[in-house]
Short mmCIF file of C-alpha atoms and ligand atoms in Angstrom, two decimals:
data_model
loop_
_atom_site.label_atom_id
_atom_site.label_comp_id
_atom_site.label_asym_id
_atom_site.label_seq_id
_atom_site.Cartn_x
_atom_site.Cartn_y
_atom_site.Cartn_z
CA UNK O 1073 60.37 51.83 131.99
CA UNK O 1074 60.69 48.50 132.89
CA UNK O 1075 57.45 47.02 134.56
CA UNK O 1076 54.08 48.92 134.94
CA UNK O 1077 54.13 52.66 135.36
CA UNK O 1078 52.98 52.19 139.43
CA UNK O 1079 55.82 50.39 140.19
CA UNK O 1080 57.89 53.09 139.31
CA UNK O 1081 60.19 54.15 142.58
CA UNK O 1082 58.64 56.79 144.52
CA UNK O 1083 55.81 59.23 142.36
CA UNK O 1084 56.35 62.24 141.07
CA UNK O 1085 53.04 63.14 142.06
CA UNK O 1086 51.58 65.68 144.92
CA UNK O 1087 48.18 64.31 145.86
CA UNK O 1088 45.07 66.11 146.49
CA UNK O 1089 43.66 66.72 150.65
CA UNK O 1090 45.95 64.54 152.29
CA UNK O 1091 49.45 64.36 154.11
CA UNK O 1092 51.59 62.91 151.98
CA UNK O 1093 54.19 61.54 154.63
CA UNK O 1094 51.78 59.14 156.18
CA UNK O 1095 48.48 58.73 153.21
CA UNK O 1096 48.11 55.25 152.09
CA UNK O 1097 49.79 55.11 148.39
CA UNK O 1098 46.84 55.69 145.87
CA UNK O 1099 45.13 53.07 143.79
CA UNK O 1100 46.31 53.18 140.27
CA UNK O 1101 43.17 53.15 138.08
CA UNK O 1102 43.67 52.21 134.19
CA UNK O 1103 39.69 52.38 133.02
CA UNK O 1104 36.19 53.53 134.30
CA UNK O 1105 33.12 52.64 132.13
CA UNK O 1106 29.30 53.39 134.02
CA UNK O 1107 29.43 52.86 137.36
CA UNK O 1108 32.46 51.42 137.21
CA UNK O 1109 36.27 51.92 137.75
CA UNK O 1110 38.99 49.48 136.63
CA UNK O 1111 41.91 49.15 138.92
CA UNK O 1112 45.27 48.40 137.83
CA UNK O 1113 45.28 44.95 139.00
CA UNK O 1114 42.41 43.72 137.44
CA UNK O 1115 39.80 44.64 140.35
CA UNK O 1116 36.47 46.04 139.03
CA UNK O 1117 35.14 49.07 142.20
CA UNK O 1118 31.19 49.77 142.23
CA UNK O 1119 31.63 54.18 142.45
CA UNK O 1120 29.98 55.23 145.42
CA UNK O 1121 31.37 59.14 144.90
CA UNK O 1122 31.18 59.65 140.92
CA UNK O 1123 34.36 61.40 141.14
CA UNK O 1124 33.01 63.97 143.68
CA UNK O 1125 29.68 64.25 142.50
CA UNK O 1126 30.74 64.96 138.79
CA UNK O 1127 29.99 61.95 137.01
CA UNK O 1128 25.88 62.09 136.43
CA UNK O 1129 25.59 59.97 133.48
CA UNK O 1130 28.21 57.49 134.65
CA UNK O 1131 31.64 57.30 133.06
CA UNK O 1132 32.69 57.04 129.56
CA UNK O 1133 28.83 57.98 128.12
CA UNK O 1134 28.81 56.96 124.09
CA UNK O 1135 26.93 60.20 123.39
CA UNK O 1136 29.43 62.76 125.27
CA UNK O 1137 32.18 60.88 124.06
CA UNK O 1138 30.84 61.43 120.44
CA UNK O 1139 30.40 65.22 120.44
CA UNK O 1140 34.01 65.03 122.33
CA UNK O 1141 35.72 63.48 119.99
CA UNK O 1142 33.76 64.96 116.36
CA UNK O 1143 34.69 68.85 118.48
CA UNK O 1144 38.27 67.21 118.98
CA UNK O 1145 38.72 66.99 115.44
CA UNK O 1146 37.08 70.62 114.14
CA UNK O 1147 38.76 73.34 116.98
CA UNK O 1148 40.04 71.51 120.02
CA UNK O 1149 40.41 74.93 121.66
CA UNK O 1150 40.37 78.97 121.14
CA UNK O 1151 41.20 81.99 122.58
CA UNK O 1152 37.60 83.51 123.90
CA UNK O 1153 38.61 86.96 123.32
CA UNK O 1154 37.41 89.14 120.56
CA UNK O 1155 36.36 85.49 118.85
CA UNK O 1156 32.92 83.39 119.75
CA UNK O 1157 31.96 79.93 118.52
CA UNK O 1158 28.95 77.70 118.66
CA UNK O 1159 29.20 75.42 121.19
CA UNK O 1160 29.54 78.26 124.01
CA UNK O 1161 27.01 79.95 122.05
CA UNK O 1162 24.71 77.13 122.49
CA UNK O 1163 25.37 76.22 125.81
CA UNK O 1164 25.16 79.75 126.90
CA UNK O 1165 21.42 79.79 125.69
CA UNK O 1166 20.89 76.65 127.24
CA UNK O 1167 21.75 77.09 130.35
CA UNK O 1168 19.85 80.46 130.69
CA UNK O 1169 16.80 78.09 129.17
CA UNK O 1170 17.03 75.95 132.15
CA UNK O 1171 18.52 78.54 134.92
CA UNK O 1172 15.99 79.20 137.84
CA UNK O 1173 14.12 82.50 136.96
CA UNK O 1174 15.36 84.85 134.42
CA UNK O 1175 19.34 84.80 134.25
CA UNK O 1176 20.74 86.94 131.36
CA UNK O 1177 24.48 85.92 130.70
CA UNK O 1178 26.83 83.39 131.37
CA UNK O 1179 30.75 83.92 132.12
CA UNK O 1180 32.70 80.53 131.56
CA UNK O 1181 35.50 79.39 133.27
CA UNK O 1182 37.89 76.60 134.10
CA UNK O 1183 36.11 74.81 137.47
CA UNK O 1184 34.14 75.51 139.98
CA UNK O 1185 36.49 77.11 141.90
CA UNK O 1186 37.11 80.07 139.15
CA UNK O 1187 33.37 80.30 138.90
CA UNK O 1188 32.99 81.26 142.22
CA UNK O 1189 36.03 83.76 142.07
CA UNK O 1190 34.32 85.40 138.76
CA UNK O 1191 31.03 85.72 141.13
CA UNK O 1192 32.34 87.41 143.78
CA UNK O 1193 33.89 89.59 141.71
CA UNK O 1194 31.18 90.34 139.48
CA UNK O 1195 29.31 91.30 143.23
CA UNK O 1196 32.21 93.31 144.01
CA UNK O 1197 32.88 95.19 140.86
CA UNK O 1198 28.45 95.65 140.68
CA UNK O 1199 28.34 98.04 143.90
CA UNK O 1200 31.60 99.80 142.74
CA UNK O 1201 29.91 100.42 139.47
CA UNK O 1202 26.88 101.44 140.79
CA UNK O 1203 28.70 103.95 143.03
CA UNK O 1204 28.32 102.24 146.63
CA UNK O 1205 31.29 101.88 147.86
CA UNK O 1206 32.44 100.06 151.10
CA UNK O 1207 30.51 97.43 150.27
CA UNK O 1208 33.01 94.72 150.06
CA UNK O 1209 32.65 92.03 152.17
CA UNK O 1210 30.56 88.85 151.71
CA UNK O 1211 27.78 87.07 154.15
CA UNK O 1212 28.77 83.35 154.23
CA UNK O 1213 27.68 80.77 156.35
CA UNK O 1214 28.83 78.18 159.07
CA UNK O 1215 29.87 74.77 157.41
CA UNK O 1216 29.92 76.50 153.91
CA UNK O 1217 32.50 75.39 151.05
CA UNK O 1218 33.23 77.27 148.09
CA UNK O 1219 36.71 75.85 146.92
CA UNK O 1220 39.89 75.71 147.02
CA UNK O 1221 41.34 79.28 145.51
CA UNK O 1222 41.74 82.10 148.01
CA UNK O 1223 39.18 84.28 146.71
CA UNK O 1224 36.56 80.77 147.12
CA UNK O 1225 38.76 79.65 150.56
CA UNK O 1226 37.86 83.48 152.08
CA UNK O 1227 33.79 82.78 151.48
CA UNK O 1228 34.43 79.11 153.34
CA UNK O 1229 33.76 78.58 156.94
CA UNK O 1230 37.03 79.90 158.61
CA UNK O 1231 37.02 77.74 161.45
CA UNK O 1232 35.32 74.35 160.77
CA UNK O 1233 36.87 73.96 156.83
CA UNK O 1234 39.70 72.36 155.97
CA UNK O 1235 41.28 75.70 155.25
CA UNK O 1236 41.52 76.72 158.68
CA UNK O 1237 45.18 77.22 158.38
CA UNK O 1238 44.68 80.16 156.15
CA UNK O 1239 41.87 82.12 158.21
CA UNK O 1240 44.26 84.64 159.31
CA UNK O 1241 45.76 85.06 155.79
CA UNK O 1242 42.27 85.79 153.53
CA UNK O 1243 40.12 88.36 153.72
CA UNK O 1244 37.64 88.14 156.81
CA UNK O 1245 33.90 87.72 155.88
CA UNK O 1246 30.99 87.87 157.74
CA UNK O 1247 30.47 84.58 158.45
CA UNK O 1248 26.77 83.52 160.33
CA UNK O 1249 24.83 80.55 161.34
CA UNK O 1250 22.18 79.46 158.58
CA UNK O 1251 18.80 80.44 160.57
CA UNK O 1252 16.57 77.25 161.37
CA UNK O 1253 14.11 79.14 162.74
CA UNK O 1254 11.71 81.92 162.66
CA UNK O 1255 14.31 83.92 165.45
CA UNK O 1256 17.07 82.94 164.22
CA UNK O 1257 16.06 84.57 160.41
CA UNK O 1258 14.83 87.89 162.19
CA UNK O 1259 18.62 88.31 164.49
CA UNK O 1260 20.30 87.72 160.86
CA UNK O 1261 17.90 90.30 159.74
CA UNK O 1262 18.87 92.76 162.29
CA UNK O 1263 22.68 91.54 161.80
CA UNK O 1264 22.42 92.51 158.12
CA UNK O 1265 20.69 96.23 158.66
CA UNK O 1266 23.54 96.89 160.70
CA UNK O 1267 25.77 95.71 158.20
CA UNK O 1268 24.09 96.20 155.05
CA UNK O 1269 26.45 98.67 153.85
CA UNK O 1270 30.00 97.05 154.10
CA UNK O 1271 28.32 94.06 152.57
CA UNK O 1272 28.59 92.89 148.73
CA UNK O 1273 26.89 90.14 148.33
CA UNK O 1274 25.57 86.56 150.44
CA UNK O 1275 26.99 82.95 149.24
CA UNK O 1276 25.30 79.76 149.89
CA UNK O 1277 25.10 76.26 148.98
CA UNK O 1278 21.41 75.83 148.68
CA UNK O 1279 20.04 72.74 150.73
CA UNK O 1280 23.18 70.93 150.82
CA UNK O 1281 26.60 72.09 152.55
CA UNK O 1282 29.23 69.63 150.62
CA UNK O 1283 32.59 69.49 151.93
CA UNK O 1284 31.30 71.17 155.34
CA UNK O 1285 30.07 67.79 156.34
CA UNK O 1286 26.50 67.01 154.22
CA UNK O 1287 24.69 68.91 155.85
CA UNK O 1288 21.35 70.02 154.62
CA UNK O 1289 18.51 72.38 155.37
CA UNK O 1290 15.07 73.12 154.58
CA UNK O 1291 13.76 75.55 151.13
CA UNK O 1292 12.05 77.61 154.07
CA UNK O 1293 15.23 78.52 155.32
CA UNK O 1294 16.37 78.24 151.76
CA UNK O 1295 14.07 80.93 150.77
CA UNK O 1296 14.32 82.72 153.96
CA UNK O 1297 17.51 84.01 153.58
CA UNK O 1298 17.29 84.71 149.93
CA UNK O 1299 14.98 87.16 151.04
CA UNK O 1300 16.59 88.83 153.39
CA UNK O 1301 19.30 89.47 151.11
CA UNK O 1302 16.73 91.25 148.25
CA UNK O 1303 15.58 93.59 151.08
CA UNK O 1304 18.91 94.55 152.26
CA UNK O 1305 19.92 95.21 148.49
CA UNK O 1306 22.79 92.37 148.99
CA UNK O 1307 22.96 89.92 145.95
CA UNK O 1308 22.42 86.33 146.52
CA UNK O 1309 24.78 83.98 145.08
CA UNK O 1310 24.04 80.63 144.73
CA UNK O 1311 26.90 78.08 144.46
CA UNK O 1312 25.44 75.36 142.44
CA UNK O 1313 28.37 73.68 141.90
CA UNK O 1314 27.68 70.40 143.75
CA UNK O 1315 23.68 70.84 143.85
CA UNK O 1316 23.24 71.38 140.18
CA UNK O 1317 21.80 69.04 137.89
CA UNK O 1318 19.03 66.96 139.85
CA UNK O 1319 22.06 65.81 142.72
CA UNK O 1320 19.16 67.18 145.38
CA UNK O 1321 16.26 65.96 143.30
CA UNK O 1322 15.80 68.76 141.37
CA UNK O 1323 17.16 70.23 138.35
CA UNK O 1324 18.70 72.95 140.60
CA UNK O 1325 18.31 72.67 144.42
CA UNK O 1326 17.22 76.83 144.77
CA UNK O 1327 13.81 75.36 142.54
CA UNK O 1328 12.80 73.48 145.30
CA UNK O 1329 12.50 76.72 146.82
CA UNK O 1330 11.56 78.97 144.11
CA UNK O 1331 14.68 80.75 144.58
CA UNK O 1332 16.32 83.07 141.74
CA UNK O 1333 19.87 84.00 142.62
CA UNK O 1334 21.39 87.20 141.35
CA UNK O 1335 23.98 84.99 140.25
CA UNK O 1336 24.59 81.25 140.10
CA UNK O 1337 27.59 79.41 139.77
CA UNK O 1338 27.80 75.93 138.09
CA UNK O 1339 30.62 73.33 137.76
CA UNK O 1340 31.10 69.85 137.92
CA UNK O 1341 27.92 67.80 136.70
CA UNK O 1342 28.20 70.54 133.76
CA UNK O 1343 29.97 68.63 131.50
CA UNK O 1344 28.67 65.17 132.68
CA UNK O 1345 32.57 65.07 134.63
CA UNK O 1346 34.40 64.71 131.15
CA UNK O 1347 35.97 67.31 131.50
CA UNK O 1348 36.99 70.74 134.34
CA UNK O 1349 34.70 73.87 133.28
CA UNK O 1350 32.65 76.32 135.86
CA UNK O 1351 29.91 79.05 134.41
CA UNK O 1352 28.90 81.97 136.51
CA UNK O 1353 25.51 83.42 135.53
CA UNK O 1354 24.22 86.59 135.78
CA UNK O 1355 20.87 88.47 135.76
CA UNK O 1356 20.36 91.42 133.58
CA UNK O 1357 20.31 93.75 136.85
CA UNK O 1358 23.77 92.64 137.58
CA UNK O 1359 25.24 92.71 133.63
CA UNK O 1360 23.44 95.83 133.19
CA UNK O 1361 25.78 97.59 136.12
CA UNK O 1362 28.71 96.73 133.64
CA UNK O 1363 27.65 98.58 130.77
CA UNK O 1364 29.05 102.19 130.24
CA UNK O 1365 31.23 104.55 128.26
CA UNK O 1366 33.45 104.15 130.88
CA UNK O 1367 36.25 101.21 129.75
CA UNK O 1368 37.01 101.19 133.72
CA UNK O 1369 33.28 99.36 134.52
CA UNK O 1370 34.20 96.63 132.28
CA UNK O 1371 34.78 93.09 133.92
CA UNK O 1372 38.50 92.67 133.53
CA UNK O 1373 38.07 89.23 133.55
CA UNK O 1374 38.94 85.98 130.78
CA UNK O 1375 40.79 82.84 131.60
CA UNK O 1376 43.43 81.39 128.85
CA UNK O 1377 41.04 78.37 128.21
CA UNK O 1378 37.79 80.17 128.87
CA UNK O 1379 34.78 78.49 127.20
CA UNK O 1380 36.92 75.37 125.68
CA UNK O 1381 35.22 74.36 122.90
CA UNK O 1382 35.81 70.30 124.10
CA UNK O 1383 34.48 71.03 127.48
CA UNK O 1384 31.27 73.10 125.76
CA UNK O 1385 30.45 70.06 123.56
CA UNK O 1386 30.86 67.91 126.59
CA UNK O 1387 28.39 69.99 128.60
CA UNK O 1388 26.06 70.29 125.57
CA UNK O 1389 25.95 66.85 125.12
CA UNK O 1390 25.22 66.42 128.86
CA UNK O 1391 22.15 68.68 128.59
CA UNK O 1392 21.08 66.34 124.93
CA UNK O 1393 21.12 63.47 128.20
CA UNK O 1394 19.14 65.18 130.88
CA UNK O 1395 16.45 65.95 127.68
CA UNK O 1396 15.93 62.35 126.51
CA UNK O 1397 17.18 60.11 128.98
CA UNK O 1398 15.09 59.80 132.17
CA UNK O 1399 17.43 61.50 134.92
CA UNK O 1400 14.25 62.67 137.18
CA UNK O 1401 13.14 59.35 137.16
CA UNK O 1402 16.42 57.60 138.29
CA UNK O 1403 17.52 60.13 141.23
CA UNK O 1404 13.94 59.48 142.67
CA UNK O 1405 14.30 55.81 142.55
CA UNK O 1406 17.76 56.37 143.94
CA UNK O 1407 16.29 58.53 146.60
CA UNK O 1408 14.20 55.94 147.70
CA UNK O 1409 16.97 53.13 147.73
CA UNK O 1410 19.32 55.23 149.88
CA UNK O 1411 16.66 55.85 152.00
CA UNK O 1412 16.12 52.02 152.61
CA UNK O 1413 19.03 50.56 152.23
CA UNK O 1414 20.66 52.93 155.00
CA UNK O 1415 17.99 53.30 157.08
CA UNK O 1416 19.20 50.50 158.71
CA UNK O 1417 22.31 52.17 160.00
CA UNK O 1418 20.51 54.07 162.48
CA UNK O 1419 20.44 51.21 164.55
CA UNK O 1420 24.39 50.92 164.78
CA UNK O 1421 26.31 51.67 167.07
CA UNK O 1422 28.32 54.79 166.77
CA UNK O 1423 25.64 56.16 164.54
CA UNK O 1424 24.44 60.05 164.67
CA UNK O 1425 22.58 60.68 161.78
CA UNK O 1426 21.49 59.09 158.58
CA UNK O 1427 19.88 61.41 156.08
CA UNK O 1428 19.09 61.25 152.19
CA UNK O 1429 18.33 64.03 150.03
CA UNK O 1430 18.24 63.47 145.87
CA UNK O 1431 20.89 61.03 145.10
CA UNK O 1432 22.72 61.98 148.08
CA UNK O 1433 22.94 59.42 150.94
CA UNK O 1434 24.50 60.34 154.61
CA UNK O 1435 25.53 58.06 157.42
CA UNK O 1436 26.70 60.51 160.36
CA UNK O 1437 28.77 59.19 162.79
CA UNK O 1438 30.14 60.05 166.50
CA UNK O 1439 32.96 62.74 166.63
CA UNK O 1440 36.07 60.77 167.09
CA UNK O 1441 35.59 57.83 165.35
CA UNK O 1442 38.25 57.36 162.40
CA UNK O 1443 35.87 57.11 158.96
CA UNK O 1444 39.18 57.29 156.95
CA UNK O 1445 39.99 54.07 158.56
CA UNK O 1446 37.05 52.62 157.21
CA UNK O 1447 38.18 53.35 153.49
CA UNK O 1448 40.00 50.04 152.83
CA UNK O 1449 37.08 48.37 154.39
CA UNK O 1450 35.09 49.64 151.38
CA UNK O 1451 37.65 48.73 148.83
CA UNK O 1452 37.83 45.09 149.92
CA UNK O 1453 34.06 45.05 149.56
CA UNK O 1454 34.38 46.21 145.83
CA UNK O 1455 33.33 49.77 146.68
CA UNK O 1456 34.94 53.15 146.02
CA UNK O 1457 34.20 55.64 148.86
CA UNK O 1458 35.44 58.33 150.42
CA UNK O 1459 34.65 58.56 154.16
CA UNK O 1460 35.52 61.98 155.53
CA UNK O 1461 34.91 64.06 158.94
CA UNK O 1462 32.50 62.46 160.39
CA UNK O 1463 30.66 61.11 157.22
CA UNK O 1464 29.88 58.17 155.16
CA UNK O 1465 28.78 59.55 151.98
CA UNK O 1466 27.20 57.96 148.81
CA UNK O 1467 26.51 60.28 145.81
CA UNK O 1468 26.24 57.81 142.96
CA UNK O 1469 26.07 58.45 139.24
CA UNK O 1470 22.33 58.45 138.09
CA UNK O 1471 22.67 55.03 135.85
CA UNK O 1472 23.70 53.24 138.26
CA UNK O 1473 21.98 49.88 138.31
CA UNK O 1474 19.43 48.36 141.31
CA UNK O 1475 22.35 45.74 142.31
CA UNK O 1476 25.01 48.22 142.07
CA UNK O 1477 23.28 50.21 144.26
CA UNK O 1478 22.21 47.90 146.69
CA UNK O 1479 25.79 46.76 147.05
CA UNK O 1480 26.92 49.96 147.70
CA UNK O 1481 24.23 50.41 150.69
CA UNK O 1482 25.21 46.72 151.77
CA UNK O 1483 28.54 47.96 151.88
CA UNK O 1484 28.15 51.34 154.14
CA UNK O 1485 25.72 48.74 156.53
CA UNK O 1486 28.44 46.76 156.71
CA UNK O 1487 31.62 49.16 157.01
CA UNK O 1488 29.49 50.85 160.16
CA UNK O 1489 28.71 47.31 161.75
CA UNK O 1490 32.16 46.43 161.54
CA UNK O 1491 31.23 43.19 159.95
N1 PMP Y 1560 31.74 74.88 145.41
C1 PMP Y 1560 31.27 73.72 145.90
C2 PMP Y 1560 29.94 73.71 146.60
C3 PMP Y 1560 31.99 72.54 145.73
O1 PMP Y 1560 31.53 71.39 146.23
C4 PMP Y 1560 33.23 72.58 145.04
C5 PMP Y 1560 34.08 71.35 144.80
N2 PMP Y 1560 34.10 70.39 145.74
C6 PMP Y 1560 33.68 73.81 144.56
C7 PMP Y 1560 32.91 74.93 144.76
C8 PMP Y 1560 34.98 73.92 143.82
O2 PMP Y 1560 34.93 73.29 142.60
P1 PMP Y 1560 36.28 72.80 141.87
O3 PMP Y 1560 36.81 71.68 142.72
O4 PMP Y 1560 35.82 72.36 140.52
O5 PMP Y 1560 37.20 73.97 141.83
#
């Protein structure tokens, strides 16, 4: 190589969500320390999206890094089966400490994609086990997003999510509105005791739909269709892969509702962003429907890299953070500066919605209006953020600083006034 690796003729690379014929060329990035990420040229961005919601202590945090780099030196990685080792021991237990209610194991995986994949089919493989069969479709609902693998793009809306192309190819769910009201919650109870027997189990994203748009709704409704789910013996899965970790204000958004899933998948925030790993948790009803003589009950189950002892101690040092460094705190003051510093925007033109839940800040606007357009707009502000449908989106990393923060709101204000 001659000059810097960027300038490099045309990349090698295939890039993620976008069409690569006309997508502006990406930013080369060379560093990221807190809040902040170090472009190739020398420019220093303020990170609006902590690299999709993952990065809750901020980048490059001494104390992860540490029990990285002393696990990087002892066992880098293992094979998971018919071997065990401490950190997934220790994480296991901790995350059942913390889990809403009383979960009873934890299955690790690579992302959060693969934890949703174990979960549904952990639901699947329960019924089977238990002897009902026919029951294997899932309850998912409008605006939902569980991933990117089939099994994950199947449970997504069909229609509205970016995997509309495949809705004809994956298996057809049962997909339904989330119920608002008092009505609405008894027609999906009628819809499920009609359907209660083809049907496995129910996914959600409690409070917050992600990728569907940032769309959130109440812990009644929350709660609401939890229960309906109990009484139609269907078992509730809660993807907590963007929620988890006090991103909605709580340590997981089904507390705010006193909601225990049947089983709970986690990702992302888990290992502070360091480093890809997804857990699927289960309570003992559901691990109990494994056990038997019979070898053929057993989940056949167990990625290559399956509890990775580097992204355990990542994750374990993550949880050390949320125990002595004051996480509550900081998403409620970040709550509160979103909620300011956009409020503003509603006064804009072009301007739907503005909405802030946790540290999760949404400016909605008009259908129509090009938000990607607006992503250089943040850049030459010193801002990285990802505009997408019909969103402006800020989901900071829970360090971030007063000023960094209120340049980031400046900068949304700004983008949307076309200033
Ligand atoms: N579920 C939800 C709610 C998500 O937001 C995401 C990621 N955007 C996933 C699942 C998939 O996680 P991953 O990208 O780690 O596979």
């Amino acid at each position: 190589m001659n000059g810097p690796w960027y300038e490099e003729g045309p990349s090698a690379l295939w890039a993620p969500y976008c069409q690569m014929k006309t997508a502006p060329a990406p930013l080369p990035v060379v560093a990221t320390r807190g809040c902040r990420i170090t472009l190739a040229d020398g420019r220093e961005l303020i990170d609006g999206v902590a690299s999709w919601w993952s990065a809750c202590h901020g980048y490059n945090h001494p104390h992860i890094l540490d029990r990285v780099q002393a696990q990087l030196s002892v066992m880098p990685h293992v094979m998971f089966g018919g071997l065990v080792h401490e950190p997934a021991s220790v994480l296991a237990r901790r995350l059942l400490a913390i889990a809403p209610g009383a979960m009873s194991r934890v299955f690790f995986s690579d992302s959060g994609s693969t934890a949703v994949e174990v979960a549904l089919k952990i639901a699947l493989q329960y019924h089977k086990n238990l002897g009902r069969s026919g029951r294997d479709r899932f309850v998912c609902f409008s605006d939902g997003y569980h991933g990117d693998t089939l099994g994950a793009m199947s449970v997504s809306d069909p229609e509205a999510s970016m995997h509309r192309a495949f809705r004809d190819v994956v298996t057809k769910h049962l997909v339904v509105d989330l119920p608002r009201d008092s009505q609405a919650v008894r027609s999906l109870d009628a819809f499920l005791g009609a359907n209660a027997g083809r049907i496995a189990g129910m996914i959600i994203e409690p409070l917050v739909q992600g990728a569907g748009g940032m769309r959130f709704h109440s812990a009644e409704t929350l709660a609401a269709v939890r229960e309906l789910a109990s009484r139609h013996g269907i078992l509730f899965i809660a993807d907590e892969i963007a929620t988890g970790f006090w991103r909605t204000g709580s340590r997981f958004a089904c507390d705010q509702a006193a909601v225990v899933p049947d089983l709970l998948c986690l990702g992302k925030a888990l290992t502070g962003g360091v480093i890809g790993m997804g857990a699927t948790l289960a309570t003992d009803a559901v691990f109990q429907a494994f056990l038997s003589d019979d070898p053929e009950l057993a989940l056949m189950h167990g990625p290559t890299f399956m509890a990775n002892p580097l992204a355990c101690a990542a994750a374990n040092a993550s949880l050390d953070l949320f125990e002595t460094e004051p996480r509550a705190g900081q998403v409620s003051a970040i709550e509160a500066t979103l909620r300011e510093g956009l409020a503003e925007c509603r006064r804009l033109p072009g301007v739907v919605d503005v909405r802030v839940k946790g540290a999760i800040g949404v400016v909605q606007l008009e259908p129509g209006i090009d938000v990607r357009a607006m992503r250089p707009r943040f850049i030459e502000r010193g801002v990285w953020a990802r505009p997408f449908k019909d969103i402006i989106y800020l989901t900071p990393s829970f360090v971030i600083s007063q000023d960094e923060l209120d340049r980031l709101t400046r900068a949304a204000r700004e983008v949307v006034a076309g200033t």
